[in-house]
PDB file of C-alpha atoms and ligand atoms in Angstrom:
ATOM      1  CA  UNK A1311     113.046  94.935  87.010  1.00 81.00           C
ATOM      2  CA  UNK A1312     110.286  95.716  88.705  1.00 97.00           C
ATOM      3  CA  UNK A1313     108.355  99.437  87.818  1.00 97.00           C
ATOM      4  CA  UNK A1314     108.242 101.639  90.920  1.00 98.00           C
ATOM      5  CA  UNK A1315     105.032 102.662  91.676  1.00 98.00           C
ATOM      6  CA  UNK A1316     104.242 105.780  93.941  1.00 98.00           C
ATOM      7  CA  UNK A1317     100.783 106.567  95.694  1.00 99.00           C
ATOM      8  CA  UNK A1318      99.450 109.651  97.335  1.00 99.00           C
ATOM      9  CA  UNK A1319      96.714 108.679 100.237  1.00 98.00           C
ATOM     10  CA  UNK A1320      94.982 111.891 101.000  1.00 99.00           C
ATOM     11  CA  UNK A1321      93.173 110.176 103.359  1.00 98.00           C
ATOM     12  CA  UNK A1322      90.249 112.976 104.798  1.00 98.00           C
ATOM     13  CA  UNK A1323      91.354 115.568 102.912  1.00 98.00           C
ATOM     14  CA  UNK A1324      90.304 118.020 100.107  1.00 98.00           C
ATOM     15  CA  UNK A1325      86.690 118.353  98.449  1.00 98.00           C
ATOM     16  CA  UNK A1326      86.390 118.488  94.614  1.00 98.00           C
ATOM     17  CA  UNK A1327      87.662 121.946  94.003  1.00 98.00           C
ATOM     18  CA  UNK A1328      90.921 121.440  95.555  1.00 98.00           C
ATOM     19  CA  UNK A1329      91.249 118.400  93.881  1.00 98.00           C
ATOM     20  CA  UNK A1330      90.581 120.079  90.415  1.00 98.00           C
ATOM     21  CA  UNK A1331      93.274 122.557  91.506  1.00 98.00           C
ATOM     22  CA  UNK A1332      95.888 120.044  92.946  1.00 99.00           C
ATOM     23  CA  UNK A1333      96.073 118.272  89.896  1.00 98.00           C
ATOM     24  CA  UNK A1334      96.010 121.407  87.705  1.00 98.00           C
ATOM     25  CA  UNK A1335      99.535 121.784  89.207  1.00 98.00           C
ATOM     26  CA  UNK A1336     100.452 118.636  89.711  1.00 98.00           C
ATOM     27  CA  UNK A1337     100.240 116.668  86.464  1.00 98.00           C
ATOM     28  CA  UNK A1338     102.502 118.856  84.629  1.00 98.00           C
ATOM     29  CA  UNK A1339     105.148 118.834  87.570  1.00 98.00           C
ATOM     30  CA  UNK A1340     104.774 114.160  86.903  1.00 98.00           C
ATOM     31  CA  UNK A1341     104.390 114.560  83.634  1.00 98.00           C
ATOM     32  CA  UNK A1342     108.294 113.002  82.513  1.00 98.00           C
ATOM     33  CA  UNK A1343     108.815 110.302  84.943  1.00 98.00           C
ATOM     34  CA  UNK A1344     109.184 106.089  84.299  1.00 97.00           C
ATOM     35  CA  UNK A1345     106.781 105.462  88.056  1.00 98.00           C
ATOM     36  CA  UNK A1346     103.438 104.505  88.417  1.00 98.00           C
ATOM     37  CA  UNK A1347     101.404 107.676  89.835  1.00 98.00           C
ATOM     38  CA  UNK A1348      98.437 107.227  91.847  1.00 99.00           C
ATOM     39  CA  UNK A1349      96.372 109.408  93.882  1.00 99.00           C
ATOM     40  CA  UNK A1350      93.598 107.603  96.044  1.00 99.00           C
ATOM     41  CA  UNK A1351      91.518 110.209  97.060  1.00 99.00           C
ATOM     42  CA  UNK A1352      88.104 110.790  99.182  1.00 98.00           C
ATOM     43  CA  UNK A1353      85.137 109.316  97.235  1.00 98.00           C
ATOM     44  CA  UNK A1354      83.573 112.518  96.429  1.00 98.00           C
ATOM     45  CA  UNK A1355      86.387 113.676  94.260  1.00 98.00           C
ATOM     46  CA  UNK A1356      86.993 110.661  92.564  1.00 98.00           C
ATOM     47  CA  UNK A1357      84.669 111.060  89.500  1.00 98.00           C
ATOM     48  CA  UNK A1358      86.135 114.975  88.948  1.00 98.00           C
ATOM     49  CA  UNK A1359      89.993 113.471  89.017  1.00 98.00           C
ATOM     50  CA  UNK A1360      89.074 110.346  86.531  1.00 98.00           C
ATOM     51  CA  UNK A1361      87.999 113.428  84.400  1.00 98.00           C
ATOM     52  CA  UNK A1362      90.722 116.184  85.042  1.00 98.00           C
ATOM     53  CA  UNK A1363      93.891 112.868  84.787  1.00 98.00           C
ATOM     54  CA  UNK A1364      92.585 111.883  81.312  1.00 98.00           C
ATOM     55  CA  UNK A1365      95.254 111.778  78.919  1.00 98.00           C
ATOM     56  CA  UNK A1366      97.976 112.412  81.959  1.00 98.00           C
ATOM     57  CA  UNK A1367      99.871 109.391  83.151  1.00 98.00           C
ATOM     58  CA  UNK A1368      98.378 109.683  87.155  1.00 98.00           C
ATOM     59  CA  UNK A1369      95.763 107.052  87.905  1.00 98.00           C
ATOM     60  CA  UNK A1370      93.064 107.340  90.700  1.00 99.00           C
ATOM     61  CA  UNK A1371      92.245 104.961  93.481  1.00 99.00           C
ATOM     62  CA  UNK A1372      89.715 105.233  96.104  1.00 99.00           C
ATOM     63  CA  UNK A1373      90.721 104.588  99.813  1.00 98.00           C
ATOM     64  CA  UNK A1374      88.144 101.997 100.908  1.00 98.00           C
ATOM     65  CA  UNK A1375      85.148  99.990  99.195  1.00 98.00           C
ATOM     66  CA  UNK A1376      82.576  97.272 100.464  1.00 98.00           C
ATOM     67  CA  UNK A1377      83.105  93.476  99.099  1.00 98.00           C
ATOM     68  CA  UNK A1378      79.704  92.992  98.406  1.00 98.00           C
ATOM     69  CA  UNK A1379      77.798  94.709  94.630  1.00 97.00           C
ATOM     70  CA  UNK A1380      74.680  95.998  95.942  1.00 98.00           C
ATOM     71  CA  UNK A1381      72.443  95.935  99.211  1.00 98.00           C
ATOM     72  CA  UNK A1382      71.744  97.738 102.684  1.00 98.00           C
ATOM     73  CA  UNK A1383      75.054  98.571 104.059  1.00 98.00           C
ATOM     74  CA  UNK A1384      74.137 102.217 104.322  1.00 98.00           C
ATOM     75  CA  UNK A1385      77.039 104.470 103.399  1.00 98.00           C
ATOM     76  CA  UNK A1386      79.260 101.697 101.803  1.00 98.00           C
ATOM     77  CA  UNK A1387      80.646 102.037  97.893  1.00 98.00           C
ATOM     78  CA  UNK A1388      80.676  99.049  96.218  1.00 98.00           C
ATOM     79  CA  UNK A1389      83.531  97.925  93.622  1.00 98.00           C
ATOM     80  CA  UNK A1390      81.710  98.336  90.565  1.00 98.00           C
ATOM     81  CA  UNK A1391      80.696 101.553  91.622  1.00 98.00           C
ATOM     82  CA  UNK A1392      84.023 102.593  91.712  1.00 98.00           C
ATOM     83  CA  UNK A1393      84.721 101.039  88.397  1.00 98.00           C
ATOM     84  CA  UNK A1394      81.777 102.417  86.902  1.00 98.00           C
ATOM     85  CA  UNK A1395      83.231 105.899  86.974  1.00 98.00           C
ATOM     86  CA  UNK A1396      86.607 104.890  85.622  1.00 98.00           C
ATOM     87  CA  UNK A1397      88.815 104.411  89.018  1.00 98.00           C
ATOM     88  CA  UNK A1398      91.774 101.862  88.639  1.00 98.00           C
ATOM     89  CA  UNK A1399      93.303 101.443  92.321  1.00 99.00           C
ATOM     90  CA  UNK A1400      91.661 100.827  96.052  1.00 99.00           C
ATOM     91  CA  UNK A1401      93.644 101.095  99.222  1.00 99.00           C
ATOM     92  CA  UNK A1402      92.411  97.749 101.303  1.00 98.00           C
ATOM     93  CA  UNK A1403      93.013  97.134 104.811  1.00 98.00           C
ATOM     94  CA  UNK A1404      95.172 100.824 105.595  1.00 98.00           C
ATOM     95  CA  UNK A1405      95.971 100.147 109.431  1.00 98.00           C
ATOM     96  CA  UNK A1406      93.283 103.610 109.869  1.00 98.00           C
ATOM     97  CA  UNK A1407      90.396 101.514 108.866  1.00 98.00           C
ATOM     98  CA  UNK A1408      91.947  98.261 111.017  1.00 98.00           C
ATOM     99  CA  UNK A1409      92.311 100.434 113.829  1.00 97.00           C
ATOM    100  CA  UNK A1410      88.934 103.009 113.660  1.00 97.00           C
ATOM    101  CA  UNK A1411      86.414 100.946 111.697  1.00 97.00           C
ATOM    102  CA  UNK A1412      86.731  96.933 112.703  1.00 96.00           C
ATOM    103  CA  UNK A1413      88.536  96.129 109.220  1.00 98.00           C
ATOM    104  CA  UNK A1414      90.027  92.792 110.103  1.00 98.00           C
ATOM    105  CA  UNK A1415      91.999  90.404 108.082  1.00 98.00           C
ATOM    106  CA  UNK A1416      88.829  88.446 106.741  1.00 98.00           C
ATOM    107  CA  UNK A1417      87.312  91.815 105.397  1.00 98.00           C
ATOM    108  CA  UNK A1418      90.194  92.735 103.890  1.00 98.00           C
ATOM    109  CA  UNK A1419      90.399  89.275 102.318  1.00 98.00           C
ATOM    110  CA  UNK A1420      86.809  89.002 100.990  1.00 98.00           C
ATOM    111  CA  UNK A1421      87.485  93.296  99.698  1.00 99.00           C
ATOM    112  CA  UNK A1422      90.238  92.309  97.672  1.00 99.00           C
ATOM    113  CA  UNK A1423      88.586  89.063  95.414  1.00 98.00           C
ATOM    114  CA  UNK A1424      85.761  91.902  95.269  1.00 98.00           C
ATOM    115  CA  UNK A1425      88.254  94.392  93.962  1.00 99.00           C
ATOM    116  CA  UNK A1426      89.311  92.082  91.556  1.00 98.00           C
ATOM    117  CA  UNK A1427      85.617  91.052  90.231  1.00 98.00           C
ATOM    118  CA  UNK A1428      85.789  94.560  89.587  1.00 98.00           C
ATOM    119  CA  UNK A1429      89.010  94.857  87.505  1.00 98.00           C
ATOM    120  CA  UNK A1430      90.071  96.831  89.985  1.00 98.00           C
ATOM    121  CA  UNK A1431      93.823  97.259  91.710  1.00 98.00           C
ATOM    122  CA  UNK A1432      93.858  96.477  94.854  1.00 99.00           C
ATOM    123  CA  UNK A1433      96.428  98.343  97.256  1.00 99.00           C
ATOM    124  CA  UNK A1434      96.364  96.138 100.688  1.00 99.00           C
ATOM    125  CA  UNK A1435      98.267  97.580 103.435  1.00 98.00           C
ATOM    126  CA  UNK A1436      99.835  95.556 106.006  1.00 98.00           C
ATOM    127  CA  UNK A1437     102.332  97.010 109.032  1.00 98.00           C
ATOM    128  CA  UNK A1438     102.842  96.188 112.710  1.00 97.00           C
ATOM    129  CA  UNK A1439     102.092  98.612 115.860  1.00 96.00           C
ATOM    130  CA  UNK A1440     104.580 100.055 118.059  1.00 94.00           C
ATOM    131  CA  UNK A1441     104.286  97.089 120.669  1.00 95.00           C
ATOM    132  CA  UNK A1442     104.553  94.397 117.913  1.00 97.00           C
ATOM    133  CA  UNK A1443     107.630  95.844 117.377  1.00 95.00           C
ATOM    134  CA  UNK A1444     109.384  96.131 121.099  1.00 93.00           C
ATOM    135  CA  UNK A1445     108.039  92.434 120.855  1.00 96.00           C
ATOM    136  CA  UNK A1446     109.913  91.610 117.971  1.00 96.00           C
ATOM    137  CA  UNK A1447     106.796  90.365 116.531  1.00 98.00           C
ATOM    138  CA  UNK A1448     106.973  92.539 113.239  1.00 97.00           C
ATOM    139  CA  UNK A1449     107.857  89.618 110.892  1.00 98.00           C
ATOM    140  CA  UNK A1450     105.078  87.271 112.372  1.00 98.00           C
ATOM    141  CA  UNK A1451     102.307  90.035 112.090  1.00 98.00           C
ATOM    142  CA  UNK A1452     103.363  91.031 108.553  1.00 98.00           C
ATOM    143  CA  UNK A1453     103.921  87.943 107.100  1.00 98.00           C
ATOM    144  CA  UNK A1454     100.394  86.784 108.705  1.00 98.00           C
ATOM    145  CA  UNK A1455      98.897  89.914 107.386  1.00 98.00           C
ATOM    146  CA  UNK A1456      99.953  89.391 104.042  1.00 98.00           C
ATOM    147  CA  UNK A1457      98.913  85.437 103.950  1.00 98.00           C
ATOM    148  CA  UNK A1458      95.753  86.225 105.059  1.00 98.00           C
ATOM    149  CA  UNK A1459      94.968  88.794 102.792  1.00 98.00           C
ATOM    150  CA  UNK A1460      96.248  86.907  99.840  1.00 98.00           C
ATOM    151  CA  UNK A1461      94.118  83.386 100.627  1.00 98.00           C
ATOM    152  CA  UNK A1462      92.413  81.995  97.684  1.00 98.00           C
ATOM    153  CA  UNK A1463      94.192  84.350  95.170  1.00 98.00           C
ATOM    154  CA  UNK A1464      95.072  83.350  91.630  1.00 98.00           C
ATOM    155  CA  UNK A1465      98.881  83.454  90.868  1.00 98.00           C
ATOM    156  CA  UNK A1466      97.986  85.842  88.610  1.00 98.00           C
ATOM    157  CA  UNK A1467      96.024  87.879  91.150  1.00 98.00           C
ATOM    158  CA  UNK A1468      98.492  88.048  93.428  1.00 98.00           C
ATOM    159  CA  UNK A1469     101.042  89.488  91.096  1.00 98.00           C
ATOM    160  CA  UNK A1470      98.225  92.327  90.287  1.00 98.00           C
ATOM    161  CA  UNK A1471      98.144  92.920  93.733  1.00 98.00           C
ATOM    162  CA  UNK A1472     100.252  95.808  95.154  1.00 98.00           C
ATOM    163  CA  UNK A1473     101.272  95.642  98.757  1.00 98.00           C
ATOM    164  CA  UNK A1474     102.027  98.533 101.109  1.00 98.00           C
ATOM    165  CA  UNK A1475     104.297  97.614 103.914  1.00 98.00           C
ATOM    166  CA  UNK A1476     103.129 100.386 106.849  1.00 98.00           C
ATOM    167  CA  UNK A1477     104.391 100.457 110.339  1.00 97.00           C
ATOM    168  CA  UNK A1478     101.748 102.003 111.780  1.00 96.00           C
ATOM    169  CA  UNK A1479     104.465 103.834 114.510  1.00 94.00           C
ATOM    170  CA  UNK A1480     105.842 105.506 110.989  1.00 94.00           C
ATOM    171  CA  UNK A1481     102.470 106.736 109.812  1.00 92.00           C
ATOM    172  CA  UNK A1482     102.180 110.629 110.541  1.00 90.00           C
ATOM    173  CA  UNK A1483     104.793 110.754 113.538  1.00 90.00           C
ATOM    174  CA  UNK A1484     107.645 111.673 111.267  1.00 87.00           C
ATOM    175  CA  UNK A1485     109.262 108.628 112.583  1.00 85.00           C
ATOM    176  CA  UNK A1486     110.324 106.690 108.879  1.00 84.00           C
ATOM    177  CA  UNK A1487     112.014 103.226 109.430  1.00 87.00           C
ATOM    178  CA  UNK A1488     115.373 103.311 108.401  1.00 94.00           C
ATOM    179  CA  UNK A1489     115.845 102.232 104.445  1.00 96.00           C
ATOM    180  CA  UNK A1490     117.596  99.207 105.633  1.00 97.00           C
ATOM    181  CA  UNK A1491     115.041  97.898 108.253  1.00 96.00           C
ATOM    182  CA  UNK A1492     112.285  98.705 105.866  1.00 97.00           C
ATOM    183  CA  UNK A1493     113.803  97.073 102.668  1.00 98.00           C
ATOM    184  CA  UNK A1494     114.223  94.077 105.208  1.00 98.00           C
ATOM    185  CA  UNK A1495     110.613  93.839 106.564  1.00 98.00           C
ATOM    186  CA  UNK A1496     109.953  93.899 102.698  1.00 98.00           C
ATOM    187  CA  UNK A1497     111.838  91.180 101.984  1.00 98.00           C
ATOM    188  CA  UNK A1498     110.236  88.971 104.906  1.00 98.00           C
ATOM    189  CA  UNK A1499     106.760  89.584 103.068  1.00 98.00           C
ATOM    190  CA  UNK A1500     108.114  88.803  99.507  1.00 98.00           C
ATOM    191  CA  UNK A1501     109.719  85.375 101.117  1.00 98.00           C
ATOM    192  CA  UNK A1502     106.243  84.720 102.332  1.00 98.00           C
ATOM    193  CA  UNK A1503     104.541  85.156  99.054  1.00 98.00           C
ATOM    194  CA  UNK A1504     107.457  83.194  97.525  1.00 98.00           C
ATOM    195  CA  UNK A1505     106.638  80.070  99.789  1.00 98.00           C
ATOM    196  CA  UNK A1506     103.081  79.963  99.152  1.00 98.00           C
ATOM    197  CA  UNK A1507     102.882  81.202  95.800  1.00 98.00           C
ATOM    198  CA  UNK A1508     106.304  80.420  93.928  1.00 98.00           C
ATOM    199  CA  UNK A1509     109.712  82.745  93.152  1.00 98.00           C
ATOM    200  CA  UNK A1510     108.394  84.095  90.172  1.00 98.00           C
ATOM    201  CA  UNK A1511     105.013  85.562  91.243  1.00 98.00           C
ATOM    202  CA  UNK A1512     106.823  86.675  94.363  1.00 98.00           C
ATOM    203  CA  UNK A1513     109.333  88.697  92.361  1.00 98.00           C
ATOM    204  CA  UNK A1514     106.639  90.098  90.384  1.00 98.00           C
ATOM    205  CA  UNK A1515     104.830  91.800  93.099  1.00 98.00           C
ATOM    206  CA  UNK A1516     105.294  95.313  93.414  1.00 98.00           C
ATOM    207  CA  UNK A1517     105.441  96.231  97.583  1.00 98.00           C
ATOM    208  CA  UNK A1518     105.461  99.462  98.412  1.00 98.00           C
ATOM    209  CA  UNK A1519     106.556 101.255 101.751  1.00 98.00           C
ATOM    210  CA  UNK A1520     104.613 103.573 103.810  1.00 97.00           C
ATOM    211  CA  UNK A1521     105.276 105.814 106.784  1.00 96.00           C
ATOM    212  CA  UNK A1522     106.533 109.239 106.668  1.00 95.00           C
ATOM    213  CA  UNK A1523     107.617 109.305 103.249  1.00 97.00           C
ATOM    214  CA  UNK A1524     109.026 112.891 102.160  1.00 97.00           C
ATOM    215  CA  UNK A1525     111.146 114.446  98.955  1.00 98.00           C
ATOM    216  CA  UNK A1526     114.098 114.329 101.581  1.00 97.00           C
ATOM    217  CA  UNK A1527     114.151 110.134 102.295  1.00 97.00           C
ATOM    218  CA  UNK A1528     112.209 108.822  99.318  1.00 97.00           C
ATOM    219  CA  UNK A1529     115.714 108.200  97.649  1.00 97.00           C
ATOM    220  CA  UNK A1530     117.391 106.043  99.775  1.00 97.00           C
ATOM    221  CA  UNK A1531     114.426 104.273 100.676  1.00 97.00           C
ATOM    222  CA  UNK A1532     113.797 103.042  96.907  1.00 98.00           C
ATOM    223  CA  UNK A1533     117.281 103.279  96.425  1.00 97.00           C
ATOM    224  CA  UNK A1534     117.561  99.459  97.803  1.00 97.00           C
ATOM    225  CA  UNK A1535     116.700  95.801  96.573  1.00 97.00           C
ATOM    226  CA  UNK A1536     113.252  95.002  97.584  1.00 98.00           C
ATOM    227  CA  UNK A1537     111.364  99.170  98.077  1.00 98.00           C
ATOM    228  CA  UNK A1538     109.116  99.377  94.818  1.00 98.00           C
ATOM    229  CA  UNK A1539     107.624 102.690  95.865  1.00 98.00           C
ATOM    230  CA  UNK A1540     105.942 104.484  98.454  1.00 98.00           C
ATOM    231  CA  UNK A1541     102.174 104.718  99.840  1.00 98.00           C
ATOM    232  CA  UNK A1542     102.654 108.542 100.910  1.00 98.00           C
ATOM    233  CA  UNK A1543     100.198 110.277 103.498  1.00 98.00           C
ATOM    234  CA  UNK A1544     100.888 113.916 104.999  1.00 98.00           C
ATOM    235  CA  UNK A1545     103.174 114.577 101.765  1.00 98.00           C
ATOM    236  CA  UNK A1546     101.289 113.991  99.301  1.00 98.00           C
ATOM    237  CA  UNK A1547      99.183 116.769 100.305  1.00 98.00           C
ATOM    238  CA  UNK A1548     101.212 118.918  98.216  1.00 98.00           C
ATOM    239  CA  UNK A1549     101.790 119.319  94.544  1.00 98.00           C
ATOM    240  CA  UNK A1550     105.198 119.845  95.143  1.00 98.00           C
ATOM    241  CA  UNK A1551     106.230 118.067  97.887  1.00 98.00           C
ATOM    242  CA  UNK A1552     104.431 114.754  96.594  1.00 98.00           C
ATOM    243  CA  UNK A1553     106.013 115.371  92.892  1.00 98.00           C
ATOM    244  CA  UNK A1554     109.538 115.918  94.800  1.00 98.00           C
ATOM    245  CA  UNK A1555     108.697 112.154  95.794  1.00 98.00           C
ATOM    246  CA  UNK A1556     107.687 110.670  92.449  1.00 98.00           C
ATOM    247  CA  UNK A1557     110.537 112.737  90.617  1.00 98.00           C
ATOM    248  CA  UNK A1558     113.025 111.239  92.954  1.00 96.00           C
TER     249      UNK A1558
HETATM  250  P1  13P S2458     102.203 109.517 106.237  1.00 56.45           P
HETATM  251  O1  13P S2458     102.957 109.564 104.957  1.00 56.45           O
HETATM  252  O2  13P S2458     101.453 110.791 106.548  1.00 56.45           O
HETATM  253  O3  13P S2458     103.037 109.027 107.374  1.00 56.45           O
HETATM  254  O4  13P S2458     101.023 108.418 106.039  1.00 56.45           O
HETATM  255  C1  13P S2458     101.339 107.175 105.545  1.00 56.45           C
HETATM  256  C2  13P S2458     100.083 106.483 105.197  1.00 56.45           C
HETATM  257  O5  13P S2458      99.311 106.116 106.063  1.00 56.45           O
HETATM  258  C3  13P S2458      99.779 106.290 103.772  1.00 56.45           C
HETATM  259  O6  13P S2458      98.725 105.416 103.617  1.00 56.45           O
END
């Protein structure tokens, strides 16, 4: 059985204070369940939260990070920054920074073997547009997505490696894919990791869905055979409402 694993993306929101105070409320509210809780938050509060989740069972992740150490790439993070002040996760490729800031599938490849010379998680989003859909292309841009993320991975890599399946017409339009086409589109990427990288290492890796997630529909959708969890934007916003998610 795979361990469900839940992650809050705050995205552009909330400076160090209201980080402090989120998670004043919101580790207490987490505090009983069996899911992996993660909340990948703006850079800037990332040191404050490694402090204020010590000792509580929610991890921190960062959103983004550069694949190379050191250098001039002026306002990049590096990995072992990131490590440095005790973060586990990093979001890689969310269809934001594919769409707004050039991240293509060969960044998001060379960010990942970074993250993991770092010892850190990597979280790689994959999802197809709108149009990719009415095309019926979804299973060829996901499953491409996901081989191209994964090239040159370890087995072992690879099953450290949590994907988030994201339809990018689901992300902040309220629009969730049904439980049933999501579970499916799931299943289409674990096949794909199963024919490159075996049964076993495919059944080990933890994908996640993403899109609209909300106390109200995070049942049903992990309620099914392949859903290990949620990637949650607007919702996670709230101690409550992303709590009602990961106490589901
Ligand atoms: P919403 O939950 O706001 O739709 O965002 C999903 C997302 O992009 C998480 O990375």
């Amino acid at each position: 059985m795979r361990k469900k694993v839940i992650a809050g993306n705050w995205k552009m929101n909330k400076n160090p204070e209201e980080a402090k105070k989120y998670l004043e409320e919101f580790i207490p509210l987490v505090k009983d369940t069996s899911a992996e809780v993660i909340l990948c938050a703006p850079y800037l509060d990332l040191k404050c939260m490694v402090k204020h989740t010590n000792g509580s069972n929610v991890k921190i992740g960062a959103q983004n990070m550069h694949w190379e150490e050191t250098g001039a790439y002026t306002g990049e993070i590096s990995g072992s920054m990131l490590k440095s002040i005790g973060v586990e996760y990093v979001i890689i490729g969310h269809s934001e920074r594919r769409g707004y800031f050039a991240e293509t599938d060969e960044t998001v490849n060379k960010k990942i073997k970074a993250a993991f010379a770092n010892e850190l998680k990597p979280i790689v989003c994959v999802g197809e547009t709108l149009e990719e859909r009415e095309q019926g292309k979804t299973k060829e841009v996901i499953t491409a997505q996901t081989r191209l993320a994964l090239e040159g991975l370890t087995n072992e890599q690879v099953e450290n490696t949590i994907i988030a399946y994201e339809p990018i017409w689901a992300i902040g339009t309220g629009k969730t894919a049904t439980s049933e086409d999501a579970n499916n589109s799931i299943k289409e990427i674990r096949d794909e990791i199963c024919k490159i990288y075996g049964q076993m290492t495919s059944e080990r890796v933890i994908i996640q869905y993403g899109g609209s997630v909300k106390p109200t529909n995070a049942k049903e959708l992990f309620n099914t055979s392949d859903i290990d969890g949620a990637l949650v934007g607007g919702a996670s916003l709230k101690p409550e409402d992303f709590a009602g998610i990961v106490n589901y």
